[in-house]
Coordinates of C-alpha atoms and ligand atoms in Angstrom, one line a residue:
X1 CA -13.5 17.7 -14.3
X2 CA -11.7 15.2 -12.1
X3 CA -13.7 12.1 -11.4
X4 CA -13.5 9.6 -8.7
X5 CA -14.5 6.6 -10.5
X6 CA -14.4 4.2 -7.6
X7 CA -16.5 6.5 -5.2
X8 CA -18.7 6.8 -7.9
X9 CA -19.1 2.8 -8.1
X10 CA -19.8 2.5 -4.4
X11 CA -22.2 5.1 -4.5
X12 CA -23.9 3.6 -7.3
X13 CA -23.9 0.1 -6.1
X14 CA -25.2 1.4 -2.5
X15 CA -28.1 2.7 -4.5
X16 CA -28.7 -0.2 -6.4
X17 CA -28.8 -2.4 -3.2
X18 CA -31.1 -0.2 -1.3
X19 CA -34.1 -1.2 -3.5
X20 CA -33.8 -5.1 -3.6
X21 CA -33.1 -4.7 0.4
X22 CA -36.4 -3.0 0.8
X23 CA -38.4 -5.3 -1.3
X24 CA -36.9 -8.3 0.3
X25 CA -38.1 -7.0 3.9
X26 CA -41.5 -6.1 2.2
X27 CA -41.8 -9.8 0.9
X28 CA -40.7 -11.3 4.4
X29 CA -43.3 -8.7 6.1
X30 CA -46.1 -10.1 3.6
X31 CA -45.0 -13.9 4.3
X32 CA -45.2 -13.0 8.2
X33 CA -48.9 -11.8 7.8
X34 CA -49.8 -14.2 5.3
X35 CA -50.7 -11.4 3.2
X36 CA -49.3 -12.8 0.0
X37 CA -49.8 -11.3 -3.6
X38 CA -48.2 -13.8 -5.4
X39 CA -48.0 -11.6 -8.6
X40 CA -46.2 -8.8 -6.5
X41 CA -44.0 -11.4 -4.9
X42 CA -43.2 -13.0 -8.0
X43 CA -41.9 -9.5 -9.8
X44 CA -40.0 -8.5 -6.9
X45 CA -38.2 -11.8 -6.6
X46 CA -37.3 -11.6 -10.3
X47 CA -36.1 -7.8 -9.8
X48 CA -34.0 -8.7 -6.9
X49 CA -32.3 -11.6 -8.5
X50 CA -31.5 -9.6 -11.7
X51 CA -29.9 -6.9 -9.6
X52 CA -27.9 -9.4 -7.5
X53 CA -26.8 -11.2 -10.6
X54 CA -25.8 -7.8 -12.3
X55 CA -23.8 -6.8 -9.1
X56 CA -22.4 -10.5 -9.0
X57 CA -21.0 -10.1 -12.6
X58 CA -19.6 -6.7 -11.9
X59 CA -17.9 -8.0 -8.7
X60 CA -16.1 -10.8 -10.4
X61 CA -15.1 -8.7 -13.4
X62 CA -11.0 -8.1 -13.3
X63 CA -11.0 -4.8 -12.1
X64 CA -8.0 -2.3 -12.5
X65 CA -9.6 0.1 -9.9
X66 CA -9.3 -2.5 -7.3
X67 CA -5.9 -1.8 -5.8
X68 CA -4.7 1.4 -7.3
X69 CA -4.9 4.7 -6.1
X70 CA -3.8 6.6 -9.4
X71 CA -6.6 9.5 -10.3
X72 CA -6.3 10.5 -13.9
X73 CA -8.0 13.2 -16.0
X74 CA -9.8 10.6 -18.2
X75 CA -11.0 13.2 -20.7
X76 CA -7.6 14.3 -21.3
X77 CA -5.3 11.3 -21.3
X78 CA -5.0 9.5 -24.4
X79 CA -5.9 5.9 -24.1
X80 CA -2.2 4.6 -24.9
X81 CA -0.9 6.6 -22.2
X82 CA -3.2 5.6 -19.6
X83 CA -2.7 1.9 -20.9
X84 CA 0.9 2.4 -20.2
X85 CA 0.5 4.3 -16.8
X86 CA -1.5 1.2 -15.8
X87 CA 0.7 -1.4 -16.8
X88 CA 4.0 0.3 -15.5
X89 CA 2.9 2.0 -12.3
X90 CA 0.2 -0.4 -10.7
X91 CA 0.6 -4.2 -9.9
X92 CA -1.6 -4.9 -13.0
X93 CA 0.0 -7.0 -15.4
X94 CA -1.0 -6.1 -18.8
X95 CA -2.2 -9.1 -20.8
X96 CA -0.5 -9.8 -23.9
X97 CA -2.3 -10.7 -26.9
X98 CA -2.2 -10.0 -30.6
X99 CA -5.7 -8.0 -30.3
X100 CA -5.6 -6.5 -26.8
X101 CA -9.1 -6.4 -25.9
X102 CA -10.3 -3.8 -23.1
X103 CA -8.5 -0.9 -22.2
X104 CA -7.6 -0.3 -18.9
X105 CA -10.2 1.7 -16.8
X106 CA -8.4 4.7 -14.5
X107 CA -9.9 6.3 -11.6
X108 CA -9.3 9.6 -9.8
X109 CA -6.6 12.0 -8.9
X110 CA -3.5 11.6 -6.9
X111 CA -2.8 15.4 -5.7
X112 CA -1.4 17.3 -2.7
X113 CA 1.1 19.7 -3.6
X114 CA 2.4 21.5 -0.6
X115 CA 5.2 21.6 2.0
X116 CA 8.8 22.3 1.9
X117 CA 12.1 21.1 1.2
X118 CA 15.1 21.9 3.0
X119 CA 18.7 22.7 2.2
X120 CA 21.9 22.2 4.1
X121 CA 25.7 22.8 3.0
X122 CA 27.8 20.8 5.7
X123 CA 30.0 18.8 3.6
X124 CA 32.7 20.8 1.9
X125 CA 35.7 18.3 1.4
X126 CA 36.5 18.9 -2.0
X127 CA 36.9 16.2 -4.7
X128 CA 39.9 18.2 -5.7
X129 CA 41.9 17.5 -2.6
X130 CA 41.3 13.8 -2.8
X131 CA 41.8 13.6 -6.7
X132 CA 44.3 16.3 -7.6
X133 CA 44.8 14.9 -11.1
X134 CA 40.9 15.2 -12.2
X135 CA 40.5 17.2 -15.4
X136 CA 39.3 20.9 -15.2
X137 CA 36.0 20.0 -16.7
X138 CA 35.2 17.4 -14.0
X139 CA 36.3 19.6 -11.1
X140 CA 34.0 22.4 -12.9
X141 CA 31.1 20.0 -13.1
X142 CA 31.8 18.7 -9.3
X143 CA 31.3 22.1 -8.0
X144 CA 27.9 22.0 -8.5
X145 CA 27.3 18.6 -7.0
X146 CA 25.1 20.1 -4.2
X147 CA 22.6 21.7 -6.8
X148 CA 19.7 20.3 -8.3
X149 CA 21.1 21.9 -11.7
X150 CA 24.0 19.8 -11.6
X151 CA 24.9 18.3 -15.1
X152 CA 25.6 14.9 -15.1
X153 CA 25.9 14.7 -18.9
X154 CA 28.8 17.3 -18.7
X155 CA 30.4 15.3 -15.9
X156 CA 30.1 12.1 -18.3
X157 CA 31.8 14.1 -21.1
X158 CA 34.4 15.5 -19.0
X159 CA 35.2 12.1 -17.3
X160 CA 35.4 10.2 -20.6
X161 CA 32.2 8.1 -19.7
X162 CA 33.0 7.9 -16.2
X163 CA 30.4 9.7 -14.4
X164 CA 29.3 6.9 -12.2
X165 CA 32.6 6.1 -11.0
X166 CA 33.7 9.7 -10.6
X167 CA 30.4 10.8 -8.8
X168 CA 30.5 7.9 -6.5
X169 CA 33.9 8.5 -5.4
X170 CA 33.1 12.3 -5.0
X171 CA 30.2 11.6 -2.6
X172 CA 31.8 8.9 -0.5
X173 CA 34.6 11.3 0.2
X174 CA 32.4 14.5 0.7
X175 CA 30.3 12.4 3.4
X176 CA 33.2 11.2 4.8
X177 CA 32.3 7.3 4.4
X178 CA 35.6 6.1 3.2
X179 CA 37.2 6.7 6.4
X180 CA 34.2 6.0 8.5
X181 CA 33.8 2.5 6.8
X182 CA 37.6 2.1 6.0
X183 CA 36.7 1.5 2.4
X184 CA 39.8 0.6 0.7
X185 CA 40.5 2.9 -2.5
X186 CA 41.7 0.2 -4.8
X187 CA 38.7 -2.1 -3.9
X188 CA 36.4 0.9 -4.5
X189 CA 38.1 1.6 -8.1
X190 CA 37.8 -2.0 -9.0
X191 CA 34.3 -2.2 -7.7
X192 CA 33.3 0.8 -9.9
X193 CA 34.8 -0.5 -12.8
X194 CA 32.6 -3.5 -12.6
X195 CA 29.6 -1.4 -11.9
X196 CA 30.3 0.7 -15.1
X197 CA 30.8 -2.6 -17.1
X198 CA 27.8 -4.0 -15.8
X199 CA 25.6 -0.8 -16.7
X200 CA 27.1 -1.3 -20.5
X201 CA 26.3 -4.8 -20.6
X202 CA 23.3 -4.1 -23.0
X203 CA 24.0 -1.0 -24.3
X204 CA 21.0 0.7 -23.3
X205 CA 19.9 4.3 -24.5
X206 CA 18.4 5.2 -20.9
X207 CA 19.3 2.5 -18.5
X208 CA 23.2 3.1 -18.3
X209 CA 25.9 4.1 -16.3
X210 CA 24.9 7.8 -16.7
X211 CA 21.3 7.1 -15.4
X212 CA 22.8 5.5 -12.3
X213 CA 25.1 8.4 -11.9
X214 CA 22.1 11.0 -12.3
X215 CA 20.0 9.1 -9.7
X216 CA 22.9 8.6 -7.3
X217 CA 23.4 12.6 -7.5
X218 CA 19.7 13.0 -7.2
X219 CA 19.3 11.0 -4.0
X220 CA 22.4 13.0 -2.5
X221 CA 20.7 15.8 -3.4
X222 CA 17.1 15.4 -2.1
X223 CA 18.7 14.3 1.3
X224 CA 20.5 17.3 1.7
X225 CA 17.9 19.7 0.2
X226 CA 15.1 18.1 2.3
X227 CA 17.2 18.1 5.5
X228 CA 16.6 14.1 5.9
X229 CA 20.5 13.8 5.8
X230 CA 20.2 14.9 9.4
X231 CA 18.1 12.0 10.3
X232 CA 20.4 9.4 8.8
X233 CA 23.0 7.3 10.6
X234 CA 26.1 7.1 8.6
X235 CA 25.6 3.7 7.7
X236 CA 22.2 4.5 6.2
X237 CA 23.9 7.5 4.0
X238 CA 26.2 4.6 2.8
X239 CA 23.4 2.4 2.0
X240 CA 21.4 5.3 0.0
X241 CA 24.3 6.1 -2.0
X242 CA 25.3 2.4 -3.0
X243 CA 21.8 1.7 -3.5
X244 CA 21.3 4.4 -5.8
X245 CA 24.4 3.6 -7.6
X246 CA 23.4 -0.1 -8.1
X247 CA 19.8 0.2 -8.8
X248 CA 19.8 -0.6 -12.3
X249 CA 22.9 -2.5 -12.6
X250 CA 22.9 -4.9 -15.6
X251 CA 19.5 -3.4 -16.8
X252 CA 18.5 -5.2 -20.0
X253 CA 16.9 -2.4 -21.8
X254 CA 13.2 -4.1 -21.4
X255 CA 10.6 -3.7 -19.1
X256 CA 9.6 -6.2 -16.4
X257 CA 6.4 -6.9 -18.4
X258 CA 8.4 -7.9 -21.5
X259 CA 10.4 -10.4 -19.2
X260 CA 7.4 -11.7 -17.8
X261 CA 5.6 -12.1 -21.2
X262 CA 8.5 -13.7 -23.0
X263 CA 9.2 -16.1 -19.9
X264 CA 12.9 -14.9 -20.0
X265 CA 15.6 -16.5 -17.8
X266 CA 15.2 -13.4 -15.4
X267 CA 11.6 -13.8 -15.1
X268 CA 12.2 -17.7 -14.5
X269 CA 14.8 -17.1 -11.7
X270 CA 12.8 -14.3 -10.1
X271 CA 9.1 -15.8 -10.5
X272 CA 7.9 -12.9 -12.4
X273 CA 8.2 -10.8 -9.1
X274 CA 10.3 -7.5 -9.6
X275 CA 12.2 -9.4 -12.2
X276 CA 15.0 -6.6 -12.9
X277 CA 15.1 -5.1 -9.4
X278 CA 15.6 -8.4 -8.0
X279 CA 18.5 -9.0 -10.4
X280 CA 20.0 -5.5 -10.1
X281 CA 20.3 -6.0 -6.3
X282 CA 21.4 -9.5 -6.4
X283 CA 24.2 -9.2 -9.0
X284 CA 25.3 -6.0 -7.1
X285 CA 25.8 -7.9 -4.1
X286 CA 27.5 -10.6 -6.0
X287 CA 30.1 -8.3 -7.0
X288 CA 31.0 -7.7 -3.4
X289 CA 31.9 -11.6 -2.9
X290 CA 35.0 -11.0 -4.3
X291 CA 37.5 -9.4 -2.0
X292 CA 38.8 -7.4 -4.8
X293 CA 35.7 -5.4 -5.4
X294 CA 34.2 -5.9 -1.7
X295 CA 34.2 -2.3 -0.6
X296 CA 32.4 -3.3 2.7
X297 CA 35.0 -5.6 3.9
X298 CA 35.6 -3.6 6.9
X299 CA 32.0 -3.3 8.2
X300 CA 31.2 -5.2 11.1
X301 CA 28.7 -8.2 10.6
X302 CA 25.9 -6.1 12.0
X303 CA 26.5 -3.2 9.9
X304 CA 26.7 -5.4 6.9
X305 CA 23.5 -6.7 7.4
X306 CA 21.9 -3.6 8.2
X307 CA 23.2 -2.1 5.1
X308 CA 22.0 -5.0 2.9
X309 CA 18.5 -5.1 4.6
X310 CA 18.2 -1.5 3.5
X311 CA 19.5 -1.7 0.4
X312 CA 17.5 -4.4 -0.8
X313 CA 14.4 -2.7 0.3
X314 CA 15.4 0.5 -1.5
X315 CA 16.2 -1.0 -4.5
X316 CA 13.2 -3.4 -4.8
X317 CA 11.2 -0.5 -4.1
X318 CA 12.3 0.9 -7.4
X319 CA 9.9 -1.3 -9.5
X320 CA 7.5 1.1 -11.0
X321 CA 4.7 -1.5 -10.4
X322 CA 4.8 -0.6 -6.5
X323 CA 4.4 3.0 -7.2
X324 CA 0.9 3.4 -6.2
X325 CA 1.3 1.3 -3.0
X326 CA 4.0 3.2 -1.6
X327 CA 2.7 6.2 -2.4
X328 CA -0.7 5.1 -0.6
X329 CA 1.3 3.9 2.3
X330 CA 3.2 6.9 2.9
X331 CA 0.3 9.1 2.4
X332 CA -1.6 7.2 5.2
X333 CA 1.4 7.2 7.5
X334 CA 1.6 11.0 7.2
X335 CA -2.2 11.6 7.5
X336 CA -2.3 9.6 10.8
X337 CA 1.0 11.1 12.2
X338 CA 2.4 7.8 12.5
X339 CA 6.3 7.6 13.0
X340 CA 8.0 7.2 9.6
X341 CA 9.5 4.1 8.9
X342 CA 13.2 4.8 7.5
X343 CA 13.4 2.2 5.1
X344 CA 10.4 3.1 3.6
X345 CA 11.2 6.8 3.5
X346 CA 14.5 6.2 2.0
X347 CA 13.1 3.8 -0.7
X348 CA 10.7 6.5 -1.6
X349 CA 13.5 8.9 -2.2
X350 CA 15.2 6.7 -4.1
X351 CA 12.0 6.4 -6.3
X352 CA 11.6 9.8 -6.4
X353 CA 15.3 10.2 -7.7
X354 CA 14.7 7.4 -10.3
X355 CA 11.7 9.6 -12.2
X356 CA 13.3 13.0 -11.3
X357 CA 14.4 14.2 -14.5
X358 CA 11.0 15.7 -15.6
X359 CA 11.4 17.7 -12.2
X360 CA 14.6 19.3 -13.5
X361 CA 15.4 22.1 -16.0
X362 CA 13.9 21.4 -19.7
X363 CA 17.9 21.3 -20.6
X364 CA 18.2 18.2 -18.7
X365 CA 14.7 16.6 -19.0
X366 CA 14.7 17.1 -22.7
X367 CA 18.1 15.2 -23.0
X368 CA 16.7 12.1 -20.7
X369 CA 13.3 11.8 -22.8
X370 CA 14.5 10.9 -26.2
X371 CA 16.8 8.2 -24.5
X372 CA 14.1 6.8 -22.8
X373 CA 11.7 6.9 -25.6
X374 CA 14.4 5.2 -27.8
X375 CA 15.1 2.4 -25.3
X376 CA 11.0 1.8 -25.3
X377 CA 11.1 1.9 -29.1
X378 CA 14.0 -0.8 -29.2
X379 CA 11.8 -2.9 -27.4
X380 CA 8.8 -2.4 -29.5
X381 CA 10.8 -3.3 -32.5
X382 CA 11.8 -6.6 -30.5
X383 CA 8.1 -7.3 -29.8
X384 CA 7.2 -6.6 -33.5
X385 CA 9.6 -9.4 -34.3
X386 CA 8.6 -11.8 -32.1
X387 CA 4.8 -11.0 -33.2
X388 CA 3.8 -10.0 -30.0
X389 CA 1.5 -7.0 -29.2
X390 CA 3.7 -3.7 -29.0
X391 CA 3.7 -2.5 -25.5
X392 CA 2.2 0.8 -24.6
X393 CA 4.5 3.7 -25.6
X394 CA 7.0 1.4 -27.4
X395 CA 5.8 1.8 -31.1
X396 CA 8.0 4.1 -32.7
X397 CA 5.6 5.0 -35.5
X398 CA 2.7 5.8 -33.0
X399 CA 3.6 7.1 -29.5
X400 CA 2.0 10.5 -28.3
X401 CA 5.2 11.1 -26.4
X402 CA 4.5 14.7 -25.5
X403 CA 1.2 13.6 -24.0
X404 CA 2.8 10.6 -22.2
X405 CA 5.1 13.0 -20.7
X406 CA 2.7 15.4 -19.6
X407 CA 0.5 12.6 -17.9
X408 CA 3.7 11.2 -16.4
X409 CA 4.7 14.4 -14.8
X410 CA 1.2 15.1 -13.6
X411 CA 0.2 11.8 -12.4
X412 CA 3.3 10.2 -11.1
X413 CA 6.2 12.9 -10.7
X414 CA 4.3 15.7 -9.3
X415 CA 2.4 13.5 -6.6
X416 CA 5.9 12.0 -5.8
X417 CA 7.5 15.0 -5.2
X418 CA 4.7 16.5 -3.1
X419 CA 4.7 13.6 -1.0
X420 CA 8.6 13.4 -0.2
X421 CA 8.3 17.1 0.6
X422 CA 5.5 16.5 3.0
X423 CA 7.4 13.5 4.5
X424 CA 10.7 15.6 4.9
X425 CA 8.5 18.2 6.9
X426 CA 7.4 15.6 9.1
X427 CA 10.8 14.2 9.7
X428 CA 13.1 17.3 9.8
X429 CA 10.9 19.7 11.8
X430 CA 11.2 17.6 15.1
X431 CA 14.9 17.6 14.4
X432 CA 15.0 21.2 14.3
X433 CA 13.2 21.6 17.5
X434 CA 15.5 18.9 19.2
X435 CA 19.0 20.7 18.3
X436 CA 21.1 21.6 20.1
X437 CA 20.0 19.1 22.2
X438 CA 20.4 16.2 19.9
X439 CA 18.2 13.1 20.1
X440 CA 20.4 9.9 20.9
X441 CA 18.8 8.3 18.1
X442 CA 20.2 10.6 15.5
X443 CA 23.7 9.3 15.3
X444 CA 24.6 11.8 12.5
X445 CA 24.7 14.3 15.3
X446 CA 27.8 12.5 16.8
X447 CA 30.0 13.5 13.8
X448 CA 28.2 17.2 13.5
X449 CA 28.3 19.5 16.4
X450 CA 25.0 20.3 17.4
X451 CA 25.7 23.8 16.8
X452 CA 26.7 23.1 13.1
X453 CA 23.6 20.8 13.0
X454 CA 21.5 23.8 14.2
X455 CA 22.8 26.1 11.6
X456 CA 22.7 23.5 8.9
X457 CA 18.7 22.7 9.7
X458 CA 18.2 26.4 9.9
X459 CA 19.6 26.9 6.4
X460 CA 17.6 23.7 5.5
X461 CA 14.4 25.6 6.6
X462 CA 15.2 28.5 4.7
X463 CA 15.9 26.7 1.4
X464 CA 13.0 24.5 1.7
X465 CA 10.5 26.6 0.4
X466 CA 12.6 27.5 -2.6
X467 CA 13.7 24.2 -3.4
X468 CA 9.9 23.2 -3.4
X469 CA 9.0 26.0 -5.8
X470 CA 11.8 25.1 -7.8
X471 CA 11.1 21.6 -8.6
X472 CA 7.2 22.8 -9.3
X473 CA 8.6 25.6 -11.3
X474 CA 10.5 22.9 -13.8
X475 CA 7.7 20.6 -13.9
X476 CA 5.3 23.4 -14.8
X477 CA 7.8 24.5 -17.5
X478 CA 8.3 21.2 -18.9
X479 CA 4.6 20.4 -19.3
X480 CA 4.2 23.7 -20.8
X481 CA 6.9 22.9 -23.1
X482 CA 5.5 19.4 -23.9
X483 CA 2.2 21.1 -24.5
X484 CA 3.7 23.7 -27.0
X485 CA 4.9 20.7 -28.8
X486 CA 1.5 19.1 -29.4
X487 CA 0.3 22.6 -30.2
X488 CA 2.8 23.0 -32.8
X489 CA 2.5 19.2 -33.9
X490 CA 6.0 18.7 -33.3
X491 CA 4.8 15.0 -33.6
X492 CA 8.8 13.5 -33.6
X493 CA 10.9 14.8 -30.7
X494 CA 13.9 13.5 -32.4
X495 CA 13.5 16.6 -34.7
X496 CA 14.5 18.7 -32.1
X497 CA 18.1 19.7 -32.5
X498 CA 18.7 19.4 -28.6
X499 CA 17.3 16.0 -28.5
X500 CA 19.4 14.6 -31.1
X501 CA 21.9 13.3 -28.6
X502 CA 19.3 10.9 -27.4
X503 CA 20.6 7.8 -29.4
X504 CA 22.4 4.8 -28.0
X505 CA 25.4 6.5 -27.0
X506 CA 24.1 8.0 -23.6
Ligands
LIG601 P1 14.0 2.6 -13.6 O1 13.7 1.5 -14.5 O2 14.5 1.9 -12.2 O3 15.1 3.5 -14.2 O4 12.7 3.5 -13.4 C1 12.4 4.4 -14.2 C2 11.0 4.3 -14.7 O5 10.1 5.0 -15.0 C3 11.3 3.8 -16.4 O6 11.7 2.8 -16.8 C4 10.0 4.4 -16.9 O7 9.1 3.5 -16.8 C5 9.6 5.4 -15.9 N1 10.3 6.6 -16.6 C6 11.0 7.5 -16.1 N2 11.2 8.8 -16.7 C7 10.1 8.6 -17.4 C8 9.5 9.6 -18.2 N3 10.2 10.8 -18.5 N4 8.5 9.4 -19.1 C9 8.1 8.0 -18.9 N5 8.4 7.1 -18.0 C10 9.5 7.4 -17.2
LIG602 ZN1 16.4 3.7 -12.6

């Protein structure tokens, strides 16, 4: 049974307050008519005082419920998993201590599954024409670049560890952005070399260039399949791909909380606020300061400022502690039929792409999970060395991996994907109604003929439903696989042959 704790608390508080209010009113009446029973007056005052004291104490207790909207099935989610969800996906900073005291309390449910996803297939310019000397394996992989099932691991192997570089160039060309913004190829190559180098700095099992390539591909695929692409200008499209590619640049392989507790250099620089995300975006823009790597050198000042602002908002939005706030804000916006703020919508799409692997096939999801776990466990090892409490999910001896994945899918991934589906519907349906009389604000129509846009959007509508059911099928299947593991007591996911690639070499 799902329980909305917050609503319950409010109900109880209301009921509790009702009685002392009545008693106070009665005492006033008695005083007004000088009909005072001192014994009764005393009893009533004592009762009211003790109740107010209890409520005061309750109100001043740090409350996890105050600002989040996560809704959990508290009866089935293990305490370590709830602890991890609380410290990762809300703004609650988990107190660090050798003997952690109270576990956080979770409340309620994030749900809503509906709406659709759109597909479109407009950009046909092949990577092979622009880069004829690519190995056959790479070309083979890139043929699937518009598909949800795109295999970034295969691309990484085929490109000898250059999946990010290869994919970014492919997408820039595919979306015709290199020509539109006069991106010098030599700059692009140098920039991407530096970017990949930055992603290797800390030899992370998960947060490395392959993850960046995966997220970049997923952003492209989400925009394409939801039809949100039609809503964007070319500059916004460029910002989306760039933000995705740089969103974890120079990731340290540690969580933000680790930086904060250990008072790391980055935590000091960024005042504990979105510590790593601030660094990713700042360091990426720093790369552009060098003219050899400045891929945006031919943007006008206005274009550059607009792109920069959008990229900053999108990358900062990947801080998982903003998850609840962003989901809540977008939900409210959709419920009230308000106009959708583009930077917020695009931030949500990048966030969804960042957590998308559980919404993909088991063959992909089961390769990402042990990589992430290995990175968490490496942090746990370090915490143990430092004599700190081991963060939730970072204890390699004692972490319920399967349960954590089920909870992650159920409470984070599915609600996020449902929301972006709803959001896409509200964005794209008016565009369909507008075409072929395109809105002047939608500059992508300027480079796509109305006829073509109309056709693309019709495809989009047709594919929307199938895409939605596809990611839902994947999340369901993945949860069921994890459940099987729990039932079969496979405690160490690394026992799985398909997961043994998940060590440091991602
Ligand atoms: P980022 O650090 O920007 O890549 O954001 C992704 C974060 O989402 C990770 O650091 C994890 O906290 C979380 N995450 C992504 N995938 C999973 C997963 N399968 N299980 C648990 N947490 C995940
Ligand atoms: Zn990421």
